[in-house]
Tab-separated table of C-alpha atoms and ligand atoms in Angstrom:
chain	number	residue	atom	x	y	z
C	1	MET	CA	-80.403	56.492	-14.595
C	2	VAL	CA	-82.665	56.772	-11.538
C	3	ALA	CA	-84.517	59.739	-13.059
C	4	GLN	CA	-85.171	57.881	-16.297
C	5	LEU	CA	-86.213	54.669	-14.496
C	6	ARG	CA	-88.884	56.652	-12.659
C	7	ARG	CA	-89.989	58.384	-15.862
C	8	LEU	CA	-90.426	54.937	-17.426
C	9	GLY	CA	-92.690	53.912	-14.578
C	10	PHE	CA	-90.445	51.983	-12.207
C	11	ALA	CA	-92.017	52.185	-8.737
C	12	GLY	CA	-89.635	50.043	-6.662
C	13	GLU	CA	-86.934	51.153	-4.267
C	14	LEU	CA	-83.833	52.917	-5.556
C	15	SER	CA	-80.642	53.561	-3.598
C	16	LEU	CA	-77.586	55.522	-4.641
C	17	TRP	CA	-74.167	55.291	-3.004
C	18	GLU	CA	-71.749	58.105	-3.768
C	19	THR	CA	-68.327	58.631	-2.273
C	20	GLY	CA	-68.495	62.386	-2.851
C	21	ARG	CA	-70.173	64.774	-0.425
C	22	GLY	CA	-72.850	65.599	-2.971
C	23	PRO	CA	-73.973	64.857	-6.522
C	24	GLY	CA	-72.072	65.601	-9.699
C	25	GLY	CA	-69.028	63.360	-9.973
C	26	ARG	CA	-66.726	64.792	-12.623
C	27	ALA	CA	-69.366	67.442	-13.380
C	28	SER	CA	-69.466	68.689	-9.790
C	29	THR	CA	-68.905	72.058	-8.187
C	30	ARG	CA	-66.605	73.080	-5.379
C	31	ARG	CA	-68.512	75.022	-2.741
C	32	SER	CA	-67.595	76.426	0.647
C	33	ARG	CA	-69.626	76.284	3.855
C	34	ARG	CA	-68.036	79.559	4.964
C	35	ASP	CA	-68.494	81.369	1.663
C	36	ASP	CA	-71.790	80.599	-0.044
C	37	GLN	CA	-70.989	82.767	-3.065
C	38	LEU	CA	-67.995	80.595	-3.908
C	39	VAL	CA	-69.084	78.266	-6.699
C	40	ILE	CA	-66.314	76.738	-8.799
C	41	ASP	CA	-66.903	74.150	-11.493
C	42	HIS	CA	-63.704	72.222	-10.970
C	43	GLY	CA	-64.525	69.432	-13.467
C	44	ALA	CA	-66.675	69.719	-16.580
C	45	PRO	CA	-67.559	73.401	-17.168
C	46	LEU	CA	-70.259	72.738	-19.765
C	47	LEU	CA	-72.487	70.091	-21.310
C	48	ASN	CA	-72.316	69.905	-25.086
C	49	LEU	CA	-74.746	67.896	-27.174
C	50	THR	CA	-73.702	66.796	-30.636
C	51	GLY	CA	-76.080	63.895	-31.261
C	52	SER	CA	-79.765	63.817	-32.016
C	53	PRO	CA	-82.442	63.447	-30.890
C	54	ASP	CA	-81.801	65.259	-27.619
C	55	PRO	CA	-81.580	63.055	-24.521
C	56	ALA	CA	-85.087	62.652	-23.049
C	57	LEU	CA	-83.934	64.238	-19.772
C	58	LEU	CA	-82.781	67.460	-21.443
C	59	ALA	CA	-86.213	69.115	-21.722
C	60	PRO	CA	-87.201	68.549	-18.047
C	61	LEU	CA	-83.772	69.778	-16.902
C	62	LEU	CA	-84.265	72.972	-18.931
C	63	ALA	CA	-87.881	73.383	-17.846
C	64	GLY	CA	-86.899	72.999	-14.178
C	65	GLY	CA	-84.278	75.712	-14.495
C	66	TRP	CA	-81.456	73.324	-13.560
C	67	ILE	CA	-79.479	74.017	-16.714
C	68	ALA	CA	-79.620	76.737	-19.362
C	69	PRO	CA	-78.210	77.262	-22.848
C	70	TRP	CA	-74.732	78.788	-22.796
C	71	GLN	CA	-73.605	81.271	-25.421
C	72	GLY	CA	-70.487	82.635	-23.770
C	73	PRO	CA	-67.625	83.688	-26.022
C	74	VAL	CA	-65.015	81.005	-26.727
C	75	ALA	CA	-61.532	81.326	-28.166
C	76	MET	CA	-58.707	79.057	-29.246
C	77	LEU	CA	-55.117	79.833	-28.364
C	78	GLU	CA	-53.155	78.684	-31.394
C	79	GLY	CA	-49.449	78.118	-31.024
C	80	GLU	CA	-47.742	80.448	-28.581
C	81	SER	CA	-50.026	83.461	-28.525
C	82	ARG	CA	-52.380	83.686	-31.502
C	83	LEU	CA	-55.957	83.968	-30.292
C	84	ASN	CA	-58.747	82.809	-32.593
C	85	ILE	CA	-61.940	84.184	-31.074
C	86	GLY	CA	-65.017	82.059	-31.770
C	87	ARG	CA	-63.162	78.806	-32.523
C	88	PRO	CA	-64.340	75.995	-30.178
C	89	ASP	CA	-62.591	72.732	-29.344
C	90	SER	CA	-64.280	69.342	-29.582
C	91	LEU	CA	-65.987	69.905	-26.200
C	92	GLY	CA	-67.510	73.124	-27.518
C	93	LEU	CA	-69.311	71.708	-30.560
C	94	GLY	CA	-73.082	71.439	-30.866
C	95	GLN	CA	-75.579	72.813	-28.349
C	96	LEU	CA	-73.933	74.103	-25.144
C	97	PHE	CA	-75.523	74.150	-21.699
C	98	VAL	CA	-74.371	75.216	-18.246
C	99	GLY	CA	-75.668	74.392	-14.764
C	100	CYS	CA	-77.682	77.303	-13.310
C	101	GLY	CA	-75.610	78.214	-10.264
C	102	GLY	CA	-72.986	75.513	-10.785
C	103	MET	CA	-72.601	72.380	-12.881
C	104	ASP	CA	-73.672	70.192	-9.952
C	105	ARG	CA	-77.190	71.589	-10.460
C	106	LEU	CA	-77.486	69.272	-13.465
C	107	SER	CA	-77.157	66.216	-11.187
C	108	GLU	CA	-79.337	67.850	-8.532
C	109	GLY	CA	-81.980	68.364	-11.191
C	110	LEU	CA	-81.787	64.732	-12.234
C	111	LEU	CA	-82.361	63.697	-8.616
C	112	GLN	CA	-85.363	66.023	-8.400
C	113	LEU	CA	-86.794	64.401	-11.525
C	114	VAL	CA	-86.934	61.142	-9.597
C	115	GLY	CA	-90.127	62.568	-8.100
C	116	GLU	CA	-92.010	61.585	-4.996
C	117	ALA	CA	-91.146	57.900	-5.169
C	118	GLY	CA	-87.647	59.101	-4.345
C	119	VAL	CA	-84.230	57.566	-4.130
C	120	ALA	CA	-82.315	56.799	-0.924
C	121	LEU	CA	-79.126	58.869	-1.089
C	122	HIS	CA	-75.949	57.768	0.685
C	123	TYR	CA	-73.295	60.435	0.165
C	124	GLY	CA	-69.774	60.259	1.545
C	125	THR	CA	-69.862	56.470	1.252
C	126	LEU	CA	-67.217	54.548	-0.637
C	127	VAL	CA	-68.412	51.109	-1.708
C	128	ARG	CA	-65.378	48.861	-1.279
C	129	HIS	CA	-66.595	45.252	-1.607
C	130	LEU	CA	-69.374	43.560	-3.551
C	131	ALA	CA	-70.890	40.110	-3.217
C	132	ARG	CA	-73.841	38.175	-4.537
C	133	GLN	CA	-75.064	34.893	-3.085
C	134	PRO	CA	-76.569	32.408	-5.587
C	135	GLN	CA	-80.137	33.611	-6.244
C	136	GLY	CA	-79.638	36.236	-3.515
C	137	PRO	CA	-79.412	40.015	-3.676
C	138	TRP	CA	-76.327	42.053	-4.412
C	139	GLN	CA	-74.583	43.166	-1.244
C	140	LEU	CA	-72.504	46.320	-0.901
C	141	PHE	CA	-69.877	46.659	1.824
C	142	ASP	CA	-67.590	49.393	3.084
C	143	ALA	CA	-63.849	49.037	3.716
C	144	ASP	CA	-64.506	47.373	7.101
C	145	ARG	CA	-66.805	44.840	5.436
C	146	GLN	CA	-69.826	46.410	7.101
C	147	LEU	CA	-72.947	45.849	5.017
C	148	LEU	CA	-74.054	49.114	3.397
C	149	GLY	CA	-77.096	47.782	1.597
C	150	GLU	CA	-78.657	45.093	-0.573
C	151	ALA	CA	-80.338	45.279	-3.955
C	152	ASP	CA	-81.709	42.958	-6.630
C	153	TRP	CA	-79.899	44.853	-9.354
C	154	LEU	CA	-76.476	46.474	-9.240
C	155	VAL	CA	-75.795	49.384	-11.603
C	156	LEU	CA	-72.295	50.836	-11.822
C	157	SER	CA	-72.261	54.419	-13.091
C	158	GLY	CA	-68.497	54.674	-12.548
C	159	THR	CA	-65.676	52.300	-13.396
C	160	LEU	CA	-63.844	52.260	-10.061
C	161	LEU	CA	-65.298	48.948	-8.812
C	162	ALA	CA	-64.749	47.235	-12.147
C	163	HIS	CA	-61.369	48.513	-13.349
C	164	PRO	CA	-57.834	47.677	-12.222
C	165	ARG	CA	-57.147	51.380	-11.604
C	166	SER	CA	-58.717	50.867	-8.158
C	167	GLY	CA	-55.545	48.894	-7.378
C	168	TRP	CA	-53.279	51.685	-8.601
C	169	ILE	CA	-55.181	54.367	-6.656
C	170	PHE	CA	-56.143	52.612	-3.454
C	171	GLY	CA	-53.812	49.608	-3.464
C	172	TRP	CA	-56.781	47.221	-3.519
C	173	PRO	CA	-55.403	43.751	-4.269
C	174	GLU	CA	-58.453	42.696	-6.290
C	175	VAL	CA	-60.986	44.398	-8.576
C	176	PRO	CA	-64.177	44.229	-6.463
C	177	LEU	CA	-66.651	43.336	-9.213
C	178	VAL	CA	-64.247	40.873	-10.848
C	179	GLN	CA	-63.960	39.048	-7.532
C	180	ALA	CA	-67.709	39.121	-6.923
C	181	ALA	CA	-68.436	37.927	-10.484
C	182	ALA	CA	-66.098	34.909	-10.348
C	183	PRO	CA	-68.543	32.464	-8.731
C	184	LEU	CA	-71.527	33.641	-10.808
C	185	GLY	CA	-70.509	32.065	-14.112
C	186	ASP	CA	-72.038	34.879	-16.191
C	187	LEU	CA	-69.996	34.868	-19.382
C	188	GLN	CA	-71.453	38.180	-20.567
C	189	LEU	CA	-70.435	39.895	-17.327
C	190	GLU	CA	-66.955	38.390	-17.566
C	191	HIS	CA	-66.682	39.606	-21.152
C	192	GLY	CA	-67.776	43.094	-20.043
C	193	LEU	CA	-65.254	43.165	-17.210
C	194	THR	CA	-62.414	42.092	-19.516
C	195	THR	CA	-63.371	44.871	-21.942
C	196	LEU	CA	-63.644	47.410	-19.119
C	197	ALA	CA	-60.200	46.478	-17.831
C	198	GLY	CA	-58.735	47.561	-21.173
C	199	ILE	CA	-60.169	51.112	-21.026
C	200	ARG	CA	-57.514	53.768	-20.577
C	201	PHE	CA	-58.092	57.280	-19.281
C	202	GLU	CA	-56.675	60.753	-19.752
C	203	ALA	CA	-55.921	62.699	-16.576
C	204	ARG	CA	-56.184	66.412	-15.784
C	205	SER	CA	-54.492	68.565	-13.152
C	206	ASN	CA	-56.745	71.564	-12.610
C	207	LEU	CA	-55.711	74.825	-10.992
C	208	LEU	CA	-58.514	76.704	-9.230
C	209	LEU	CA	-58.148	80.470	-8.762
C	210	VAL	CA	-60.508	83.064	-7.305
C	211	PHE	CA	-59.906	86.735	-8.082
C	212	ALA	CA	-61.457	89.707	-6.320
C	213	GLY	CA	-61.474	93.487	-6.875
C	214	GLU	CA	-59.551	94.927	-9.804
C	215	ALA	CA	-58.201	91.543	-10.916
C	216	ALA	CA	-61.724	90.088	-11.032
C	217	ARG	CA	-62.899	93.044	-13.125
C	218	ALA	CA	-60.026	92.467	-15.564
C	219	TRP	CA	-60.900	88.768	-15.998
C	220	ARG	CA	-64.598	89.533	-16.402
C	221	ALA	CA	-63.853	92.101	-19.102
C	222	LEU	CA	-61.972	89.658	-21.349
C	223	PRO	CA	-63.614	88.904	-24.720
C	224	PHE	CA	-63.726	85.167	-23.943
C	225	ALA	CA	-65.108	82.994	-21.142
C	226	LEU	CA	-63.556	79.749	-22.298
C	227	VAL	CA	-60.123	79.513	-23.874
C	228	ASN	CA	-59.082	76.276	-25.533
C	229	PHE	CA	-55.461	75.496	-26.337
C	230	ASP	CA	-54.618	73.833	-29.654
C	231	ALA	CA	-52.040	71.036	-29.810
C	232	ALA	CA	-49.080	73.409	-30.191
C	233	ALA	CA	-50.287	75.677	-27.381
C	234	GLN	CA	-50.829	72.652	-25.126
C	235	GLN	CA	-47.280	71.573	-25.717
C	236	ARG	CA	-45.985	75.086	-25.085
C	237	TRP	CA	-47.996	75.840	-21.943
C	238	GLY	CA	-49.072	72.460	-20.512
C	239	LEU	CA	-52.645	73.767	-20.482
C	240	ARG	CA	-55.715	72.476	-22.300
C	241	ARG	CA	-58.487	74.895	-21.350
C	242	LEU	CA	-59.213	77.935	-19.180
C	243	ARG	CA	-62.722	78.506	-17.900
C	244	ILE	CA	-63.510	82.007	-16.658
C	245	GLN	CA	-66.484	81.797	-14.314
C	246	PRO	CA	-67.841	85.113	-13.013
C	247	LEU	CA	-69.274	84.788	-9.484
C	248	ALA	CA	-72.506	86.464	-8.378
C	249	ASP	CA	-70.738	88.821	-5.939
C	250	GLY	CA	-68.350	90.326	-8.498
C	251	ARG	CA	-65.447	87.953	-7.947
C	252	CYS	CA	-64.231	85.745	-10.748
C	253	ALA	CA	-63.202	82.082	-10.587
C	254	VAL	CA	-60.735	80.795	-13.151
C	255	VAL	CA	-60.127	77.080	-13.646
C	256	ALA	CA	-57.085	76.101	-15.681
C	257	HIS	CA	-57.285	72.542	-17.029
C	258	SER	CA	-53.870	71.016	-17.679
C	259	SER	CA	-52.957	69.103	-20.798
C	260	ASP	CA	-53.024	65.317	-20.574
C	261	ALA	CA	-49.222	65.222	-20.813
C	262	PHE	CA	-48.794	67.645	-17.891
C	263	ALA	CA	-51.226	65.630	-15.741
C	264	ALA	CA	-49.496	62.359	-16.635
C	265	ASP	CA	-46.171	63.825	-15.493
C	266	HIS	CA	-47.681	64.865	-12.135
C	267	LEU	CA	-50.126	62.033	-11.524
C	268	ASP	CA	-48.967	61.421	-7.951
C	269	VAL	CA	-49.874	64.963	-6.857
C	270	VAL	CA	-53.597	64.703	-6.156
C	271	GLY	CA	-54.279	68.030	-4.425
C	272	SER	CA	-54.611	68.106	-0.642
C	273	ARG	CA	-58.312	69.067	-0.817
C	274	SER	CA	-59.309	66.344	-3.261
C	275	ALA	CA	-61.619	63.432	-2.398
C	276	VAL	CA	-58.825	60.935	-3.060
C	277	ALA	CA	-56.554	62.666	-0.528
C	278	ARG	CA	-59.393	62.577	2.004
C	279	LEU	CA	-60.232	58.925	1.361
C	280	LEU	CA	-56.652	57.736	1.458
C	281	GLN	CA	-55.776	60.080	4.338
C	282	LEU	CA	-52.656	60.884	2.365
C	283	PRO	CA	-49.880	62.712	4.157
C	284	GLN	CA	-49.720	66.249	2.814
C	285	GLU	CA	-46.779	66.998	0.582
C	286	PRO	CA	-47.034	70.784	0.351
C	287	GLY	CA	-43.736	71.056	-1.524
C	288	ARG	CA	-44.777	68.871	-4.468
C	289	GLU	CA	-48.242	70.397	-4.583
C	290	GLN	CA	-46.828	73.921	-4.564
C	291	THR	CA	-44.517	73.027	-7.453
C	292	VAL	CA	-47.458	71.896	-9.576
C	293	ILE	CA	-49.557	74.914	-8.567
C	294	GLN	CA	-46.684	77.208	-9.447
C	295	ALA	CA	-46.064	75.570	-12.829
C	296	LEU	CA	-49.732	75.801	-13.820
C	297	GLY	CA	-49.997	79.327	-12.426
C	298	GLU	CA	-47.018	80.543	-14.430
C	299	ALA	CA	-48.499	78.983	-17.555
C	300	VAL	CA	-51.762	80.879	-16.961
C	301	VAL	CA	-49.973	84.179	-16.407
C	302	GLN	CA	-47.621	83.836	-19.367
C	303	SER	CA	-50.043	82.370	-21.904
C	304	LEU	CA	-52.559	85.170	-21.283
C	305	ALA	CA	-49.992	87.962	-20.851
C	306	PRO	CA	-51.015	89.693	-24.119
C	307	TRP	CA	-54.622	90.044	-22.836
C	308	ILE	CA	-54.338	90.373	-19.066
C	309	SER	CA	-51.338	91.500	-17.029
C	310	GLY	CA	-50.243	92.205	-13.491
C	311	LEU	CA	-51.822	89.027	-12.108
C	312	ASP	CA	-50.907	88.162	-8.529
C	313	LEU	CA	-51.842	84.525	-8.161
C	314	ALA	CA	-50.891	84.474	-4.476
C	315	GLN	CA	-53.987	86.654	-3.931
C	316	ALA	CA	-56.172	84.162	-5.801
C	317	ALA	CA	-56.147	81.322	-3.215
C	318	PRO	CA	-54.756	78.758	-5.695
C	319	GLN	CA	-55.871	75.159	-5.209
C	320	LEU	CA	-55.103	71.978	-7.103
C	321	MET	CA	-57.628	69.369	-8.195
C	322	ARG	CA	-56.291	66.293	-9.945
C	323	TRP	CA	-58.646	64.096	-11.939
C	324	GLY	CA	-56.861	60.761	-12.373
C	325	ALA	CA	-59.503	59.367	-14.760
C	326	ALA	CA	-60.908	62.531	-16.332
C	327	PHE	CA	-61.744	61.195	-19.799
C	328	PRO	CA	-62.061	57.546	-20.882
C	329	LEU	CA	-60.419	56.781	-24.214
C	330	PRO	CA	-62.308	54.982	-26.998
C	331	PRO	CA	-63.593	52.441	-27.840
C	332	GLY	CA	-65.242	52.020	-24.399
C	333	LEU	CA	-67.714	49.376	-23.268
C	334	PRO	CA	-70.016	48.228	-26.115
C	335	ARG	CA	-73.725	48.839	-25.511
C	336	ALA	CA	-74.392	45.110	-25.918
C	337	LEU	CA	-72.442	44.413	-22.722
C	338	THR	CA	-74.134	47.001	-20.494
C	339	LEU	CA	-77.002	44.792	-19.307
C	340	CYS	CA	-76.052	41.421	-17.816
C	341	ALA	CA	-79.434	39.869	-17.082
C	342	THR	CA	-78.132	36.614	-15.595
C	343	SER	CA	-76.157	38.293	-12.829
C	344	GLN	CA	-78.435	41.373	-12.681
C	345	VAL	CA	-75.711	43.927	-13.311
C	346	GLY	CA	-75.934	47.086	-15.410
C	347	PHE	CA	-73.306	49.579	-16.553
C	348	CYS	CA	-73.846	53.194	-17.536
C	349	GLY	CA	-71.662	56.274	-17.761
C	350	ASP	CA	-69.471	58.121	-20.211
C	351	TYR	CA	-67.278	55.008	-20.632
C	352	VAL	CA	-70.064	53.274	-22.587
C	353	ALA	CA	-69.450	53.398	-26.358
C	354	GLY	CA	-71.832	55.517	-28.410
C	355	PRO	CA	-72.724	59.142	-29.170
C	356	GLY	CA	-71.244	61.530	-26.604
C	357	PHE	CA	-68.636	59.013	-25.432
C	358	GLY	CA	-66.324	60.513	-22.787
C	359	ARG	CA	-68.695	63.416	-22.114
C	360	ILE	CA	-71.787	64.223	-20.065
C	361	GLU	CA	-73.840	63.602	-23.176
C	362	GLY	CA	-72.584	60.020	-23.335
C	363	ALA	CA	-73.292	59.519	-19.623
C	364	MET	CA	-76.883	60.753	-20.113
C	365	ARG	CA	-77.525	58.723	-23.245
C	366	SER	CA	-76.102	55.505	-21.810
C	367	ALA	CA	-78.131	55.979	-18.602
C	368	GLU	CA	-81.322	56.495	-20.585
C	369	GLY	CA	-80.513	53.451	-22.731
C	370	LEU	CA	-79.833	51.280	-19.711
C	371	ALA	CA	-83.022	52.400	-17.950
C	372	ALA	CA	-85.085	51.406	-21.001
C	373	ALA	CA	-83.266	48.084	-21.316
C	374	LEU	CA	-83.770	47.324	-17.620
C	375	VAL	CA	-87.463	48.047	-17.762
C	376	ALA	CA	-87.912	46.013	-20.956
C	377	ALA	CA	-85.705	43.053	-20.128
C	378	ALA	CA	-86.228	42.693	-16.431
C	379	GLY	CA	-89.838	43.744	-16.102
C	380	LEU	CA	-88.891	46.281	-13.454
C	381	ARG	CA	-91.951	48.384	-14.165
C	382	SER	CA	-93.974	46.534	-11.551
C	383	GLY	CA	-91.387	47.396	-8.878
D	401	FAD	C1	-61.580	68.406	-15.906
D	401	FAD	C2	-62.728	67.822	-16.685
D	401	FAD	C3	-63.312	68.558	-17.711
D	401	FAD	C4	-64.390	68.026	-18.419
D	401	FAD	N1	-64.972	68.780	-19.398
D	401	FAD	C5	-66.107	68.326	-19.989
D	401	FAD	C6	-66.844	69.144	-20.893
D	401	FAD	O1	-66.488	70.283	-21.176
D	401	FAD	N2	-67.978	68.622	-21.461
D	401	FAD	C7	-68.424	67.371	-21.158
D	401	FAD	O2	-69.478	66.967	-21.670
D	401	FAD	N3	-67.750	66.575	-20.311
D	401	FAD	C8	-66.602	67.015	-19.729
D	401	FAD	N4	-65.930	66.227	-18.848
D	401	FAD	C9	-66.358	64.829	-18.686
D	401	FAD	C10	-67.599	64.722	-17.813
D	401	FAD	O3	-67.320	65.293	-16.563
D	401	FAD	C11	-67.948	63.255	-17.678
D	401	FAD	O4	-68.138	62.701	-18.954
D	401	FAD	C12	-69.228	63.034	-16.885
D	401	FAD	O5	-69.219	63.751	-15.668
D	401	FAD	C13	-69.354	61.544	-16.628
D	401	FAD	O6	-70.452	61.286	-15.813
D	401	FAD	P1	-70.609	59.819	-15.228
D	401	FAD	O7	-71.864	59.819	-14.434
D	401	FAD	O8	-70.439	58.832	-16.314
D	401	FAD	O9	-69.332	59.587	-14.279
D	401	FAD	P2	-68.862	60.372	-12.994
D	401	FAD	O10	-69.160	61.811	-13.114
D	401	FAD	O11	-67.438	59.980	-12.795
D	401	FAD	O12	-69.771	59.764	-11.845
D	401	FAD	C14	-69.495	58.517	-11.244
D	401	FAD	C15	-69.686	58.683	-9.751
D	401	FAD	O13	-69.556	57.436	-9.102
D	401	FAD	C16	-68.907	57.638	-7.873
D	401	FAD	N5	-68.259	56.367	-7.501
D	401	FAD	C17	-67.440	55.615	-8.279
D	401	FAD	N6	-67.059	54.508	-7.614
D	401	FAD	C18	-67.652	54.581	-6.391
D	401	FAD	C19	-67.626	53.720	-5.248
D	401	FAD	N7	-66.945	52.576	-5.243
D	401	FAD	N8	-68.347	54.088	-4.171
D	401	FAD	C20	-69.086	55.250	-4.170
D	401	FAD	N9	-69.128	56.096	-5.227
D	401	FAD	C21	-68.421	55.749	-6.318
D	401	FAD	C22	-67.886	58.730	-8.154
D	401	FAD	O14	-67.526	59.415	-6.975
D	401	FAD	C23	-68.639	59.607	-9.136
D	401	FAD	O15	-69.293	60.676	-8.485
D	401	FAD	C24	-64.867	66.730	-18.111
D	401	FAD	C25	-64.285	65.995	-17.072
D	401	FAD	C26	-63.227	66.537	-16.366
D	401	FAD	C27	-62.626	65.749	-15.226
């Protein structure tokens, strides 16, 4: 959104608040301060474009070397153990792209495209409360009600502040934007918030593995870099996808994405190294986490046994990453409700209905659409 606003000529101030330590959201990359070769795409492994024309931001991202076309071999595990090499799933259709050096490079690239006018970045900051005085700016507050910042326009690129799931995750008694919107009397915003509240999400429990030595060589030699599981295989193994990600130093990361059903059954186990665990300062429950890690690990070993054997997962530093709201389910928020001019609120993200819904493509297209609508409707070009 910020990149496209700048490209359309907006010269005013832009600020971005992000609870994560860096950019990327669900298309981010796990990195290690102690091990700079460790780069694991623990959320979206690829960007796939099925609509046309291409998003306007695609060409500059490619030209800047932030992303590149991906032609890795894919396969579909059908039923228990029939491998159909070359068959993609719905996330593998169309043009495929990967972040150069990690999927978070896509978001880094977008921030670079903002150019010299810049954007003030506030990472590691959870926005907890929102308020808007009549005719005044939007105000953002942290959990202690300390003012984080003020802005004329508020754009939500995630649903957390506008969806009742914030209550289920964090125990917040109210939905922050619903509370802030109540005194504003903006019927369009209220309509949007009611629609947003009805969006449901699929979850994923992801197992992260890093192999070295002989095991890494075996993974890297497989005739597929992305294995999708069809409906029968998902039911059999509790897995949806396996991404094999060779690392620059010869190691090999493997990320096993659970099926929606598996994640739903283990929703309370978030993974001790996840952002939610950090934010909620959750007490560690190593027993429960180990059970989930073991179940996913056994599924990886057994489902791939015909192609790779002798795997010792204990040597692969297994970690769990749970995505509670991995994929929004259709129909999503209609485009017509994404710009609320009266209250000066905008919505963008993969939860907005339209081409690419539920994927990075949808997030890009809705952000580009909102940027154009903001510039046209609100005259933001003058800054
Ligand atoms: C396991 C997994 C696999 C996936 N596979 C694919 C794939 O193969 N292809 C594909 O195209 N897509 C895939 N996706 C979906 C893709 O990741 C998303 O569609 C895309 O990242 C959505 O981008 P977004 O900007 O709309 O939302 P997000 O990436 O969720 O970004 C929203 C950001 O807002 C931040 N935020 C929210 N509320 C607050 C707050 N109150 N304070 C501060 N910060 C806040 C969040 O931390 C987050 O970083 C996958 C997702 C997951 C989880």
